[in-house]
PDB file of C-alpha atoms in Angstrom:
ATOM      1  CA  MET A   1     -22.364 -21.105   0.341  1.00 91.00           C
ATOM      2  CA  LYS A   2     -18.702 -20.035   0.235  1.00 93.00           C
ATOM      3  CA  LEU A   3     -18.438 -17.172  -2.260  1.00 96.00           C
ATOM      4  CA  GLY A   4     -14.745 -16.417  -1.703  1.00 94.00           C
ATOM      5  CA  ALA A   5     -13.037 -13.027  -1.781  1.00 94.00           C
ATOM      6  CA  PHE A   6     -15.312  -9.991  -1.978  1.00 96.00           C
ATOM      7  CA  SER A   7     -14.673  -6.729  -3.796  1.00 96.00           C
ATOM      8  CA  ILE A   8     -16.550  -3.972  -5.496  1.00 97.00           C
ATOM      9  CA  SER A   9     -15.818  -3.552  -9.203  1.00 97.00           C
ATOM     10  CA  LEU A  10     -16.074   0.045 -10.362  1.00 98.00           C
ATOM     11  CA  SER A  11     -16.426   1.160 -13.956  1.00 97.00           C
ATOM     12  CA  VAL A  12     -14.175   4.229 -14.155  1.00 97.00           C
ATOM     13  CA  LYS A  13     -13.738   6.907 -16.822  1.00 97.00           C
ATOM     14  CA  ASP A  14     -10.070   7.684 -16.121  1.00 97.00           C
ATOM     15  CA  LEU A  15      -8.039   4.894 -14.561  1.00 98.00           C
ATOM     16  CA  GLU A  16      -5.116   7.143 -13.594  1.00 98.00           C
ATOM     17  CA  LYS A  17      -7.371   9.655 -11.801  1.00 98.00           C
ATOM     18  CA  SER A  18      -9.205   6.849 -10.000  1.00 98.00           C
ATOM     19  CA  LYS A  19      -5.922   5.218  -8.953  1.00 98.00           C
ATOM     20  CA  ASP A  20      -4.670   8.531  -7.550  1.00 98.00           C
ATOM     21  CA  PHE A  21      -7.946   9.106  -5.682  1.00 98.00           C
ATOM     22  CA  TYR A  22      -8.022   5.675  -4.031  1.00 98.00           C
ATOM     23  CA  GLU A  23      -4.332   5.921  -3.125  1.00 98.00           C
ATOM     24  CA  LYS A  24      -5.248   9.077  -1.176  1.00 98.00           C
ATOM     25  CA  LEU A  25      -7.748   6.913   0.753  1.00 98.00           C
ATOM     26  CA  GLY A  26      -4.937   4.514   1.672  1.00 98.00           C
ATOM     27  CA  PHE A  27      -5.373   1.915  -1.071  1.00 98.00           C
ATOM     28  CA  SER A  28      -2.392   0.515  -2.956  1.00 98.00           C
ATOM     29  CA  GLN A  29      -2.198  -1.440  -6.180  1.00 97.00           C
ATOM     30  CA  MET A  30      -2.360  -5.183  -5.590  1.00 95.00           C
ATOM     31  CA  ALA A  31      -2.866  -6.490  -9.142  1.00 95.00           C
ATOM     32  CA  GLY A  32      -3.725  -5.471 -12.674  1.00 96.00           C
ATOM     33  CA  SER A  33      -2.010  -2.887 -14.836  1.00 97.00           C
ATOM     34  CA  MET A  34      -2.657   0.417 -16.551  1.00 97.00           C
ATOM     35  CA  GLU A  35      -1.822  -1.259 -19.880  1.00 97.00           C
ATOM     36  CA  HIS A  36      -4.654  -3.764 -19.369  1.00 97.00           C
ATOM     37  CA  ASP A  37      -7.100  -1.027 -18.259  1.00 97.00           C
ATOM     38  CA  TYR A  38      -7.739  -2.385 -14.780  1.00 97.00           C
ATOM     39  CA  LEU A  39      -6.252  -2.220 -11.294  1.00 98.00           C
ATOM     40  CA  ILE A  40      -7.089  -4.091  -8.116  1.00 97.00           C
ATOM     41  CA  MET A  41      -6.565  -1.805  -5.149  1.00 97.00           C
ATOM     42  CA  LYS A  42      -6.257  -2.988  -1.535  1.00 97.00           C
ATOM     43  CA  ASN A  43      -6.520  -1.351   1.880  1.00 97.00           C
ATOM     44  CA  GLY A  44      -6.317  -3.910   4.688  1.00 95.00           C
ATOM     45  CA  ASP A  45      -8.905  -6.566   3.821  1.00 92.00           C
ATOM     46  CA  HIS A  46     -10.822  -4.202   1.516  1.00 95.00           C
ATOM     47  CA  LEU A  47     -10.588  -4.622  -2.246  1.00 96.00           C
ATOM     48  CA  ILE A  48     -11.735  -2.329  -5.032  1.00 97.00           C
ATOM     49  CA  GLY A  49     -11.377  -3.202  -8.697  1.00 97.00           C
ATOM     50  CA  LEU A  50     -11.026  -0.237 -11.053  1.00 98.00           C
ATOM     51  CA  PHE A  51     -11.982  -1.077 -14.653  1.00 97.00           C
ATOM     52  CA  GLN A  52     -11.788   1.410 -17.516  1.00 97.00           C
ATOM     53  CA  ALA A  53     -14.083   0.759 -20.513  1.00 93.00           C
ATOM     54  CA  MET A  54     -14.632  -2.915 -19.628  1.00 92.00           C
ATOM     55  CA  PHE A  55     -18.283  -2.911 -18.517  1.00 91.00           C
ATOM     56  CA  ASP A  56     -21.143  -0.542 -17.767  1.00 90.00           C
ATOM     57  CA  GLY A  57     -22.038   0.253 -14.187  1.00 92.00           C
ATOM     58  CA  ASN A  58     -20.591  -1.038 -10.942  1.00 97.00           C
ATOM     59  CA  MET A  59     -20.937  -4.521  -9.494  1.00 97.00           C
ATOM     60  CA  LEU A  60     -20.317  -6.640  -6.461  1.00 98.00           C
ATOM     61  CA  THR A  61     -17.701  -9.292  -7.178  1.00 97.00           C
ATOM     62  CA  PHE A  62     -17.010 -12.605  -5.454  1.00 97.00           C
ATOM     63  CA  ASN A  63     -14.098 -14.901  -6.306  1.00 96.00           C
ATOM     64  CA  PRO A  64     -14.624 -18.522  -5.219  1.00 97.00           C
ATOM     65  CA  GLY A  65     -11.325 -20.221  -4.422  1.00 96.00           C
ATOM     66  CA  TRP A  66      -9.527 -17.041  -3.351  1.00 94.00           C
ATOM     67  CA  ASP A  67      -9.049 -15.275  -0.035  1.00 93.00           C
ATOM     68  CA  GLN A  68      -8.844 -11.460   0.248  1.00 91.00           C
ATOM     69  CA  ASN A  69      -5.167 -11.628  -0.830  1.00 90.00           C
ATOM     70  CA  ALA A  70      -5.969 -13.559  -4.048  1.00 90.00           C
ATOM     71  CA  GLN A  71      -4.368 -16.628  -2.494  1.00 93.00           C
ATOM     72  CA  ASN A  72      -5.843 -20.034  -3.234  1.00 95.00           C
ATOM     73  CA  LEU A  73      -8.138 -21.455  -0.572  1.00 95.00           C
ATOM     74  CA  GLU A  74      -7.680 -25.110   0.325  1.00 93.00           C
ATOM     75  CA  SER A  75     -11.384 -25.818  -0.077  1.00 95.00           C
ATOM     76  CA  PHE A  76     -14.069 -23.774  -1.774  1.00 96.00           C
ATOM     77  CA  ASP A  77     -17.451 -24.046  -3.462  1.00 97.00           C
ATOM     78  CA  ASP A  78     -17.073 -24.280  -7.236  1.00 97.00           C
ATOM     79  CA  VAL A  79     -19.029 -21.635  -9.166  1.00 98.00           C
ATOM     80  CA  ARG A  80     -21.041 -24.430 -10.831  1.00 98.00           C
ATOM     81  CA  ASP A  81     -22.155 -25.715  -7.406  1.00 97.00           C
ATOM     82  CA  ILE A  82     -23.037 -22.161  -6.368  1.00 98.00           C
ATOM     83  CA  GLN A  83     -25.037 -21.793  -9.589  1.00 98.00           C
ATOM     84  CA  LYS A  84     -26.927 -25.015  -8.884  1.00 97.00           C
ATOM     85  CA  ARG A  85     -27.842 -23.872  -5.364  1.00 97.00           C
ATOM     86  CA  LEU A  86     -28.924 -20.437  -6.560  1.00 98.00           C
ATOM     87  CA  LYS A  87     -31.171 -21.952  -9.225  1.00 97.00           C
ATOM     88  CA  GLU A  88     -32.640 -24.399  -6.687  1.00 97.00           C
ATOM     89  CA  ASN A  89     -33.480 -21.341  -4.559  1.00 97.00           C
ATOM     90  CA  GLY A  90     -35.258 -19.671  -7.480  1.00 97.00           C
ATOM     91  CA  VAL A  91     -32.575 -17.091  -8.240  1.00 98.00           C
ATOM     92  CA  GLN A  92     -32.553 -16.044 -11.895  1.00 97.00           C
ATOM     93  CA  LEU A  93     -29.120 -15.821 -13.506  1.00 98.00           C
ATOM     94  CA  ASP A  94     -28.243 -13.389 -16.290  1.00 97.00           C
ATOM     95  CA  LYS A  95     -25.291 -15.512 -17.398  1.00 97.00           C
ATOM     96  CA  GLU A  96     -24.840 -19.166 -16.435  1.00 98.00           C
ATOM     97  CA  ALA A  97     -21.664 -21.220 -16.116  1.00 97.00           C
ATOM     98  CA  ASP A  98     -21.128 -24.175 -18.428  1.00 97.00           C
ATOM     99  CA  GLN A  99     -21.843 -27.184 -16.215  1.00 94.00           C
ATOM    100  CA  THR A 100     -19.843 -29.497 -18.516  1.00 96.00           C
ATOM    101  CA  THR A 101     -16.538 -27.737 -17.758  1.00 96.00           C
ATOM    102  CA  SER A 102     -14.256 -27.353 -14.761  1.00 95.00           C
ATOM    103  CA  GLY A 103     -11.858 -24.626 -13.686  1.00 96.00           C
ATOM    104  CA  PRO A 104     -12.299 -20.919 -14.414  1.00 97.00           C
ATOM    105  CA  GLU A 105     -15.877 -19.783 -15.075  1.00 97.00           C
ATOM    106  CA  HIS A 106     -18.304 -17.057 -14.002  1.00 97.00           C
ATOM    107  CA  ILE A 107     -21.961 -16.220 -13.533  1.00 98.00           C
ATOM    108  CA  PHE A 108     -23.870 -12.929 -13.455  1.00 96.00           C
ATOM    109  CA  LEU A 109     -27.040 -12.143 -11.539  1.00 98.00           C
ATOM    110  CA  LYS A 110     -28.887  -9.090 -10.265  1.00 97.00           C
ATOM    111  CA  ASP A 111     -30.315  -8.377  -6.850  1.00 96.00           C
ATOM    112  CA  PRO A 112     -33.958  -7.197  -6.540  1.00 93.00           C
ATOM    113  CA  ASP A 113     -32.861  -3.579  -7.137  1.00 91.00           C
ATOM    114  CA  GLY A 114     -30.962  -4.387 -10.320  1.00 94.00           C
ATOM    115  CA  ASN A 115     -27.466  -4.287  -8.787  1.00 95.00           C
ATOM    116  CA  MET A 116     -25.144  -6.537 -10.769  1.00 96.00           C
ATOM    117  CA  ILE A 117     -23.307  -9.371  -9.015  1.00 97.00           C
ATOM    118  CA  LEU A 118     -20.415 -11.251 -10.585  1.00 97.00           C
ATOM    119  CA  ILE A 119     -19.255 -14.584  -9.189  1.00 97.00           C
ATOM    120  CA  ASP A 120     -15.939 -15.071 -10.966  1.00 96.00           C
ATOM    121  CA  GLN A 121     -13.861 -18.189 -10.340  1.00 97.00           C
ATOM    122  CA  HIS A 122     -10.260 -17.981 -11.592  1.00 93.00           C
ATOM    123  CA  ARG A 123      -9.089 -21.543 -10.931  1.00 92.00           C
TER     124      ARG A 123
END
């Protein structure tokens, strides 16, 4: 299964303070904006999403169709195909993709310890 780009999505209390902190660790802003309450920070191949007041808790995030630079991949597994395989393997989903659509869509699931996983396809 090709899950695409990987990042950790952090729910932060103060976006400016979090941005400053991660810049001190060598991250720089790759996408997002303060006005939209989220930033995507990058250090080499490592991505961290900082989200203020958008969701509770932290989550692992995968983006089918993108590489670590948010560039389109030539071939990728559509989130609906990933969903089908997960369900065939007995994985319970907290939010399913609409199988009658194409293009952008997402699913949510939790690992055995309750850690949230987002598979978020943007194209």
